[in-house]
mmCIF file of C-alpha atoms in Angstrom:
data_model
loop_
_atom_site.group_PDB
_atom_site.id
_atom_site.type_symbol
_atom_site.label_atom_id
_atom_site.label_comp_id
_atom_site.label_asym_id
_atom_site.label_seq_id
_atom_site.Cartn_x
_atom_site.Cartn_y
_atom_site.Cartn_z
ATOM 1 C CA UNK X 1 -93.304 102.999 -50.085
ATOM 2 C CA UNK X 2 -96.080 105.175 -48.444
ATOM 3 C CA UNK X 3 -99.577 104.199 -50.302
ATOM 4 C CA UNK X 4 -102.800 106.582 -48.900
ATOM 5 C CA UNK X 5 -106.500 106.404 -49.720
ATOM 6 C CA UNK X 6 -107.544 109.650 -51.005
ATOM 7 C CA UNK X 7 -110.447 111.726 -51.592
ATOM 8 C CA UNK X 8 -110.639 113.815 -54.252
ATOM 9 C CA UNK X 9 -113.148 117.141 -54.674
ATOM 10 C CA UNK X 10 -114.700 117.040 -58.057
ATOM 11 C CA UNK X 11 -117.254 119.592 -59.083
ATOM 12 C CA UNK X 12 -119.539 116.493 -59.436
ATOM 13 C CA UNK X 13 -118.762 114.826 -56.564
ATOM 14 C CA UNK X 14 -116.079 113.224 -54.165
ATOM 15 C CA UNK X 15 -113.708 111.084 -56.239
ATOM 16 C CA UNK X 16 -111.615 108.227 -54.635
ATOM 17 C CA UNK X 17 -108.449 107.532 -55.574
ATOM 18 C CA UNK X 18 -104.868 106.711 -54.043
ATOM 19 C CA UNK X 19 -101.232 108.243 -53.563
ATOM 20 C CA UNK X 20 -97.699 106.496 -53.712
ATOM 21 C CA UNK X 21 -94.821 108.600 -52.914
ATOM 22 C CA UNK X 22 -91.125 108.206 -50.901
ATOM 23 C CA UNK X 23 -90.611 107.890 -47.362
ATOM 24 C CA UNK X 24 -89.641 109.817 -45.162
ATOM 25 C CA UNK X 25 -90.074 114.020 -44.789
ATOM 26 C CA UNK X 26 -89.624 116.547 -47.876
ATOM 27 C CA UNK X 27 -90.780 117.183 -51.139
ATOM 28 C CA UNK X 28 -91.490 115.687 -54.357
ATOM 29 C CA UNK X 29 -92.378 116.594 -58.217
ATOM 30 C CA UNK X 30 -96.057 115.709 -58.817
ATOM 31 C CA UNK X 31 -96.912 113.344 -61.128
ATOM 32 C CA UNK X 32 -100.737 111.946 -62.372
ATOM 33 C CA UNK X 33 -101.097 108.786 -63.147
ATOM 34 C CA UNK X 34 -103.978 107.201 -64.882
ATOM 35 C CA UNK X 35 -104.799 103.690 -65.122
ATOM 36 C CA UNK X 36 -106.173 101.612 -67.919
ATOM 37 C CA UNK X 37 -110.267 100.867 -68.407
ATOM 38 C CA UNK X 38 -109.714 98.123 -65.498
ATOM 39 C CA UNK X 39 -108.987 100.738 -62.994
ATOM 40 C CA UNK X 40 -107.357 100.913 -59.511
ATOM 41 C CA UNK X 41 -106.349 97.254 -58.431
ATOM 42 C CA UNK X 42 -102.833 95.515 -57.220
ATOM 43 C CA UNK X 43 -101.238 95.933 -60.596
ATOM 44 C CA UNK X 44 -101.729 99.678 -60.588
ATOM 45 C CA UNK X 45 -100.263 99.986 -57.288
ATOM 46 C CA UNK X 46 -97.249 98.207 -58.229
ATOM 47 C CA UNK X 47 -96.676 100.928 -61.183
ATOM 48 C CA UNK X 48 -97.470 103.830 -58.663
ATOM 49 C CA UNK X 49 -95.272 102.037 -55.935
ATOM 50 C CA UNK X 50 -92.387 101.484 -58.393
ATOM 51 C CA UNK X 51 -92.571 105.544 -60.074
ATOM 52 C CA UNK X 52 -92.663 106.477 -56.649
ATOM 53 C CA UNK X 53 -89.794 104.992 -55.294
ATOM 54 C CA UNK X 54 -87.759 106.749 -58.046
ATOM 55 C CA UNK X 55 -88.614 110.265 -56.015
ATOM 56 C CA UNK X 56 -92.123 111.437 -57.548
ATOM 57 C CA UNK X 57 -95.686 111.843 -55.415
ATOM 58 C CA UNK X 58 -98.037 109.625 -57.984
ATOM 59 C CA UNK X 59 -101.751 110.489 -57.731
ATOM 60 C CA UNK X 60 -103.968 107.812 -59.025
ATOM 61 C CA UNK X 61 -107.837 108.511 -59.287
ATOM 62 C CA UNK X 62 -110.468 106.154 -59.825
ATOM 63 C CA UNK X 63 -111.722 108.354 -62.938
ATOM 64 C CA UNK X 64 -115.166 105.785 -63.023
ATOM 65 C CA UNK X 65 -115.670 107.347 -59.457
ATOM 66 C CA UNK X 66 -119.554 108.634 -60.733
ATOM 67 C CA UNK X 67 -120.149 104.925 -61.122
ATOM 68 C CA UNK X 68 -119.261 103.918 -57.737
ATOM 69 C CA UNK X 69 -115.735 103.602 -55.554
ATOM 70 C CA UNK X 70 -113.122 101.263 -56.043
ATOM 71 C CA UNK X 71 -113.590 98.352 -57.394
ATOM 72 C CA UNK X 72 -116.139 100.191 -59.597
ATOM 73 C CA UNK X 73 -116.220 96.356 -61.248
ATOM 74 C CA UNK X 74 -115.188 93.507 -60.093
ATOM 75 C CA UNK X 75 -111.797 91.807 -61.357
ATOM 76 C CA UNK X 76 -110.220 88.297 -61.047
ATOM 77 C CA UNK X 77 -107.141 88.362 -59.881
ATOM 78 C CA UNK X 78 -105.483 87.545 -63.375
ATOM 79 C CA UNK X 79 -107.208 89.301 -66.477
ATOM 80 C CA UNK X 80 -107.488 86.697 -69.030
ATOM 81 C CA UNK X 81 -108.381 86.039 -73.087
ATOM 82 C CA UNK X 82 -111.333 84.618 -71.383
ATOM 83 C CA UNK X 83 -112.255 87.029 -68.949
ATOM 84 C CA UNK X 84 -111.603 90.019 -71.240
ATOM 85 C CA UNK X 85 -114.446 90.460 -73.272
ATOM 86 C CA UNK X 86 -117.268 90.420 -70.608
ATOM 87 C CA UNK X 87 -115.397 92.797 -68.934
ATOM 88 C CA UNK X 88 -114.750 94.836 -71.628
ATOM 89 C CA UNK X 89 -118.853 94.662 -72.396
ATOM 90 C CA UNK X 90 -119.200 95.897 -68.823
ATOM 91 C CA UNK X 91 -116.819 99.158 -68.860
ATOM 92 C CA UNK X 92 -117.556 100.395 -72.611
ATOM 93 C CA UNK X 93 -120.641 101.857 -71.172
ATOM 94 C CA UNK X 94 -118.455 103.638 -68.397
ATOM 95 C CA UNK X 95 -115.875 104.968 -71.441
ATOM 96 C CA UNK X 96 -118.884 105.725 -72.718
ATOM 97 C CA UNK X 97 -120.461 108.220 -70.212
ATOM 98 C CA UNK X 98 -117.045 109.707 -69.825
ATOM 99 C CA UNK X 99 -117.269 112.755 -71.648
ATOM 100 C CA UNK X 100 -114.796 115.334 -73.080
ATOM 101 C CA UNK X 101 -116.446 117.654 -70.673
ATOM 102 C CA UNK X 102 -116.314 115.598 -67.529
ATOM 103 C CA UNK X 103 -112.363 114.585 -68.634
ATOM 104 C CA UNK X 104 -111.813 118.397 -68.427
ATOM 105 C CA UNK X 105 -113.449 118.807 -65.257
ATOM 106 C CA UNK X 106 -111.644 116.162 -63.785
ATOM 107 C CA UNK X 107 -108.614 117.063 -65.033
ATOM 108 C CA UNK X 108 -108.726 120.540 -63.053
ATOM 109 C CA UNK X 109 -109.743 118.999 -59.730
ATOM 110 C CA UNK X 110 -106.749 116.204 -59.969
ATOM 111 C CA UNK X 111 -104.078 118.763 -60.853
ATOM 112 C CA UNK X 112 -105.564 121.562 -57.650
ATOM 113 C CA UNK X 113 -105.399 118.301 -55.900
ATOM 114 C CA UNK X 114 -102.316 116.672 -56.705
ATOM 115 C CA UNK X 115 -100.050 120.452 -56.331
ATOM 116 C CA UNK X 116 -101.705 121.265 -53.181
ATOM 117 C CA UNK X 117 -100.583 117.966 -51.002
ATOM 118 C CA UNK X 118 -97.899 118.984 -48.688
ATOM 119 C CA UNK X 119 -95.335 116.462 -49.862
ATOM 120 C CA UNK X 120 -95.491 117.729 -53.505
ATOM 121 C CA UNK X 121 -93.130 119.884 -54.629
ATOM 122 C CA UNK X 122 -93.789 123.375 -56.213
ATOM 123 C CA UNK X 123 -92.836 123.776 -60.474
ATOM 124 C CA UNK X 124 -94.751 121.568 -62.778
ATOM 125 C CA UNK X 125 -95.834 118.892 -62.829
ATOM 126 C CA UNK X 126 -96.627 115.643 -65.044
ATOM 127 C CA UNK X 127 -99.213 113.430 -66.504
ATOM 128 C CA UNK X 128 -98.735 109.606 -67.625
ATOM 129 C CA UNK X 129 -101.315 106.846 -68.522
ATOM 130 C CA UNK X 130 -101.667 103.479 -69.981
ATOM 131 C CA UNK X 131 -104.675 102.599 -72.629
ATOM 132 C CA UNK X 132 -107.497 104.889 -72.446
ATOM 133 C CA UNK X 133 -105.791 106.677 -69.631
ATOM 134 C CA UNK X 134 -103.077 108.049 -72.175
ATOM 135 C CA UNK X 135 -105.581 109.814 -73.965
ATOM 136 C CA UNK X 136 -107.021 111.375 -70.664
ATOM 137 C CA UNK X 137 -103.122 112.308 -70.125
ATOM 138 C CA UNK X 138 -102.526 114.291 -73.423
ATOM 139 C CA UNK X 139 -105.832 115.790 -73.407
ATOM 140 C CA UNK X 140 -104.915 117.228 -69.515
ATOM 141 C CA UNK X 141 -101.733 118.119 -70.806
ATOM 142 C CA UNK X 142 -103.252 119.866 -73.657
ATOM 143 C CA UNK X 143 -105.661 121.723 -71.220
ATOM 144 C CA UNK X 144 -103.196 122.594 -69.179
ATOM 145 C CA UNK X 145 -99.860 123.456 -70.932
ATOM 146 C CA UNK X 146 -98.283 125.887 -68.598
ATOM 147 C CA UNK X 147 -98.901 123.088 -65.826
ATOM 148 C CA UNK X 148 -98.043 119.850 -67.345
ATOM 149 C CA UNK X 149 -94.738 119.713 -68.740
ATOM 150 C CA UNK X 150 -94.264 115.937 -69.629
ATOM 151 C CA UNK X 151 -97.008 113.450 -70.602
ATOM 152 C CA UNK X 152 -96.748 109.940 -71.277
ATOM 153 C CA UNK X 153 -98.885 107.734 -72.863
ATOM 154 C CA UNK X 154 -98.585 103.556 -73.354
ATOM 155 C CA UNK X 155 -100.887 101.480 -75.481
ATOM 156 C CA UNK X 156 -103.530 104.158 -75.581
ATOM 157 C CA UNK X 157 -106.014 105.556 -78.303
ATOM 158 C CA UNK X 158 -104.554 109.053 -79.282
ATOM 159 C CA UNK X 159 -106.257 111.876 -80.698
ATOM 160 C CA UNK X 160 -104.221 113.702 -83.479
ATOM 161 C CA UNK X 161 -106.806 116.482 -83.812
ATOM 162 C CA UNK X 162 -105.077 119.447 -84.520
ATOM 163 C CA UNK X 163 -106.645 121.814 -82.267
ATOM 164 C CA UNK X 164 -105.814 119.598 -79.071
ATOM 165 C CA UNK X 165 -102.047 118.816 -80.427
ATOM 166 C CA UNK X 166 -101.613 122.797 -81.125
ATOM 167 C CA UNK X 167 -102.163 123.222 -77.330
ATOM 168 C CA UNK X 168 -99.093 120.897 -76.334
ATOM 169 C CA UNK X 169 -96.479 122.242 -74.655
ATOM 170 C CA UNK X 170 -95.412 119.051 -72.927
ATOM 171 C CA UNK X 171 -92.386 117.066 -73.693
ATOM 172 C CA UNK X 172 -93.731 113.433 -74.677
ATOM 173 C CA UNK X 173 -93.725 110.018 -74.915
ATOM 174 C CA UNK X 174 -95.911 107.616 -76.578
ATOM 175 C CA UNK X 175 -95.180 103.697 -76.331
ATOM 176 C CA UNK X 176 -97.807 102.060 -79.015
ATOM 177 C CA UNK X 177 -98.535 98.173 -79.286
ATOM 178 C CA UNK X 178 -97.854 96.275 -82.490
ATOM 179 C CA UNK X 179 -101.222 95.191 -82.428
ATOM 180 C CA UNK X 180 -102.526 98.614 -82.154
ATOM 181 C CA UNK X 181 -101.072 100.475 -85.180
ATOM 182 C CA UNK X 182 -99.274 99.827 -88.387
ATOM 183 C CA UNK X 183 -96.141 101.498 -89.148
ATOM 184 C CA UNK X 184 -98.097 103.709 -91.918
ATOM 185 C CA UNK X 185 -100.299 104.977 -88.834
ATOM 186 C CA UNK X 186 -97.396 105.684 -86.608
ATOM 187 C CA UNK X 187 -95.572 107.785 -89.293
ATOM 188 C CA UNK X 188 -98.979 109.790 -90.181
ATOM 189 C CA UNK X 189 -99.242 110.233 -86.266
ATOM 190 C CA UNK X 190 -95.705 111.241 -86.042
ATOM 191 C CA UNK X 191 -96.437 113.714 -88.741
ATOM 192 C CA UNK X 192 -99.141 115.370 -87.241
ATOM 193 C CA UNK X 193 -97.024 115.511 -84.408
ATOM 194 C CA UNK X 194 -93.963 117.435 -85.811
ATOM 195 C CA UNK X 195 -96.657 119.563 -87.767
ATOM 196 C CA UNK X 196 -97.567 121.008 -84.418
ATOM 197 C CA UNK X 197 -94.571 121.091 -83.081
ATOM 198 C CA UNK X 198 -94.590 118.720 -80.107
ATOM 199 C CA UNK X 199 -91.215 117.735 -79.247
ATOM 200 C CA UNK X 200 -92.207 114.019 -78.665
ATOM 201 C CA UNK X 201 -91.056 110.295 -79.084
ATOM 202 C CA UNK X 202 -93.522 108.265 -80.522
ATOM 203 C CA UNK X 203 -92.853 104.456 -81.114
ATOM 204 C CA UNK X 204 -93.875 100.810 -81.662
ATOM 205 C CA UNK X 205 -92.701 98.530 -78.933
ATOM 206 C CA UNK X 206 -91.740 95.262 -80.593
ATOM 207 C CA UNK X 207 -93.648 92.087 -80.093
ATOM 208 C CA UNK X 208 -96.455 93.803 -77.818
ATOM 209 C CA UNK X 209 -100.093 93.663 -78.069
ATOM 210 C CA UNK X 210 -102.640 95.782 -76.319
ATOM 211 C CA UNK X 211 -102.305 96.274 -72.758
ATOM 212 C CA UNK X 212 -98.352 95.230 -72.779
ATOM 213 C CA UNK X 213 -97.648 97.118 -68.653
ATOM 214 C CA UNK X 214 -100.043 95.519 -66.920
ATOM 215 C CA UNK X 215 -98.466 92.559 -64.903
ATOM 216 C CA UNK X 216 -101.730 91.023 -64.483
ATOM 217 C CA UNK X 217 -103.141 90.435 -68.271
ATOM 218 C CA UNK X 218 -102.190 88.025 -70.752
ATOM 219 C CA UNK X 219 -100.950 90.650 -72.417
ATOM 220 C CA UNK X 220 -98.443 91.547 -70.253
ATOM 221 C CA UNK X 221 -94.181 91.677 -71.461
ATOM 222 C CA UNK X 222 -91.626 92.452 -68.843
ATOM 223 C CA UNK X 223 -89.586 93.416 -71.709
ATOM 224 C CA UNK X 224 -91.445 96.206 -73.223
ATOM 225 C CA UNK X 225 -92.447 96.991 -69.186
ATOM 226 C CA UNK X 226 -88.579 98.012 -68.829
ATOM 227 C CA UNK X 227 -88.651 100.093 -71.997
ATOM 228 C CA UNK X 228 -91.494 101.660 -70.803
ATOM 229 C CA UNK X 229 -89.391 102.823 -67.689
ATOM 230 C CA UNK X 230 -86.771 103.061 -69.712
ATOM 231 C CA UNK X 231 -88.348 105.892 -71.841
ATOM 232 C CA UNK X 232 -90.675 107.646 -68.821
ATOM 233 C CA UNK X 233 -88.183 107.805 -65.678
ATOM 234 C CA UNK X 234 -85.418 109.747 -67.845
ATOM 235 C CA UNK X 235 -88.604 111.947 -69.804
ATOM 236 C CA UNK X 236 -89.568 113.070 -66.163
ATOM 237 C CA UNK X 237 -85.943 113.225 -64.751
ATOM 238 C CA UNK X 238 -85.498 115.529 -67.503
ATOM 239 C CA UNK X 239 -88.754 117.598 -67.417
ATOM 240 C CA UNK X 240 -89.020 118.088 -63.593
ATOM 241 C CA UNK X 241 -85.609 117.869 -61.825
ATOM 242 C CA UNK X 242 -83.293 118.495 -64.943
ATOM 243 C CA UNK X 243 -81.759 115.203 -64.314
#
C-alpha cells in the first residue's frame, strides 16, 4: 500500500503529515484520519495502511505540526503504564495550545488538501479519529456538514454542546471505552444526540479501557480493534460508495 510524506498549507504554516491509499491508477473517496495525542508513528500507519487497502485515500496530519515535525515527541517503541504518564505530562501542554480556533483552521486546510490530490475522488468525503482526534473529527464534521458526510470517533472526549451537535449532518459512529464512561453518561450522550437529530451509533465496547486501537499501548484489544472496523468500513461503504 502506497504511503507518501506530505506537506500540508496551513494559514499558520506548513503542516507535515502522511497519505495511505491503493495501488495502482484511479480514484478514491477521501477520508481524514486523525491520530490520538501520541501522534504519527508505526501504529498509525498500520490503521491508515489497513483503511486504505479497503479502497479509501487516508490523509493523516501531524495536527502538533506548530510544535515541530514528526516525531513532535519522542516515543518508545511500546507505550507502556510506565511510560504513559510522563508522556502524557509532555503533550497536555500541546492539547493545550490547540485551540478551537486553530482546530477550525486546520480543519479547512486538511479538507482543500485532502479533495484536491489527484487520486481522490470527487463527492464527500469523511472524517475518523481515535482519542482526542475524535473530537477534532466531529467538530470538522460539524464545521463542515455539506462536506463531511460520515465521522467516526473511538475512545475520544466528545462534546455534546448543542450548538456544535445542531450542525451535524454526518452519519456517525462513536466507539467509547468502559473506562471512559458509565452507561448513565452514554444514554445522556445518546440523548443529546437524538435531540439533535444525528443519525448516529454510539456505544460501549466491552472490556476496553482508554486507548483500546492502538496496537502499540497496553491498552490495546484486537477484539474491540475488529469491532472498530467492523462498525467504520460498512459506515463509510455506506456514506461514500453506497455499498
Amino acid at each position: 500500500m502506497p504511503i507518501k510524506t506530505v506537506q500540508i498549507p496551513t494559514t499558520d504554516g506548513r503542516g507535515d503529515g502522511f497519505a495511505a491509499f491503493p495501488d495502482g491508477d484511479g480514484r478514491h473517496p477521501g477520508v481524514l484520519l486523525y491520530a490520538d495525542a501520541f501522534g504519527i508513528r508505526p501504529a498509525l500507519r498500520e490503521l491508515a495502511g489497513e483503511l486504505a487497502g479497503h479502497g479509501y485515500y487516508v490523509l493523516v496530519p501531524n495536527f502538533f505540526y506548530r510544535h515541530g515535525p514528526t516525531p513532535v515527541i519522542a516515543l518508545p517503541e511500546h507505550i507502556g503504564e510506565d511510560a504513559r504518564p510522563a508522556l502524557v505530562e509532555r503533550i497536555m501542554p500541546l492539547i493545550k495550545a490547540h485551540t478551537a480556533d486553530r482546530i477550525l483552521r486546520d480543519a479547512d486546510a486538511y479538507l482543500r488538501f485532502l479533495t484536491t490530490q489527484p487520486e481522490v475522488s470527487a463527492g464527500p468525503v469523511a472524517v475518523t479519529g481515535y482519542c482526542i482526534g475524535g473530537l477534532l473529527a466531529m467538530r470538522t464534521a460539524a464545521a463542515h456538514p455539506g462536506q463531511v458526510a460520515a465521522v467516526a470517533g473511538f475512545h475520544c472526549p466528545v462534546d455534546a454542546n448543542e450548538r456544535l451537535l445542531a450542525k451535524l449532518t454526518a452519519r456517525v459512529h462513536l466507539g467509547h471505552a468502559e473506562s471512559d464512561l458509565t452507561p448513565e453518561t452514554l444514554a445522556e450522550l445518546n440523548r443529546s444526540l437524538d435531540a439533535a437529530g444525528v443519525n448516529h451509533t454510539s456505544e460501549i465496547y466491552p472490556g476496553t479501557v482508554h486507548g483500546f486501537t492502538m496496537a502499540d499501548t497496553d491498552a490495546f484489544n484486537s477484539a474491540a480493534l475488529q469491532r472498530h472496523w467492523d462498525r467504520l468500513l460498512p459506515l463509510l461503504g455506506h456514506s461514500l460508495t453506497g455499498d
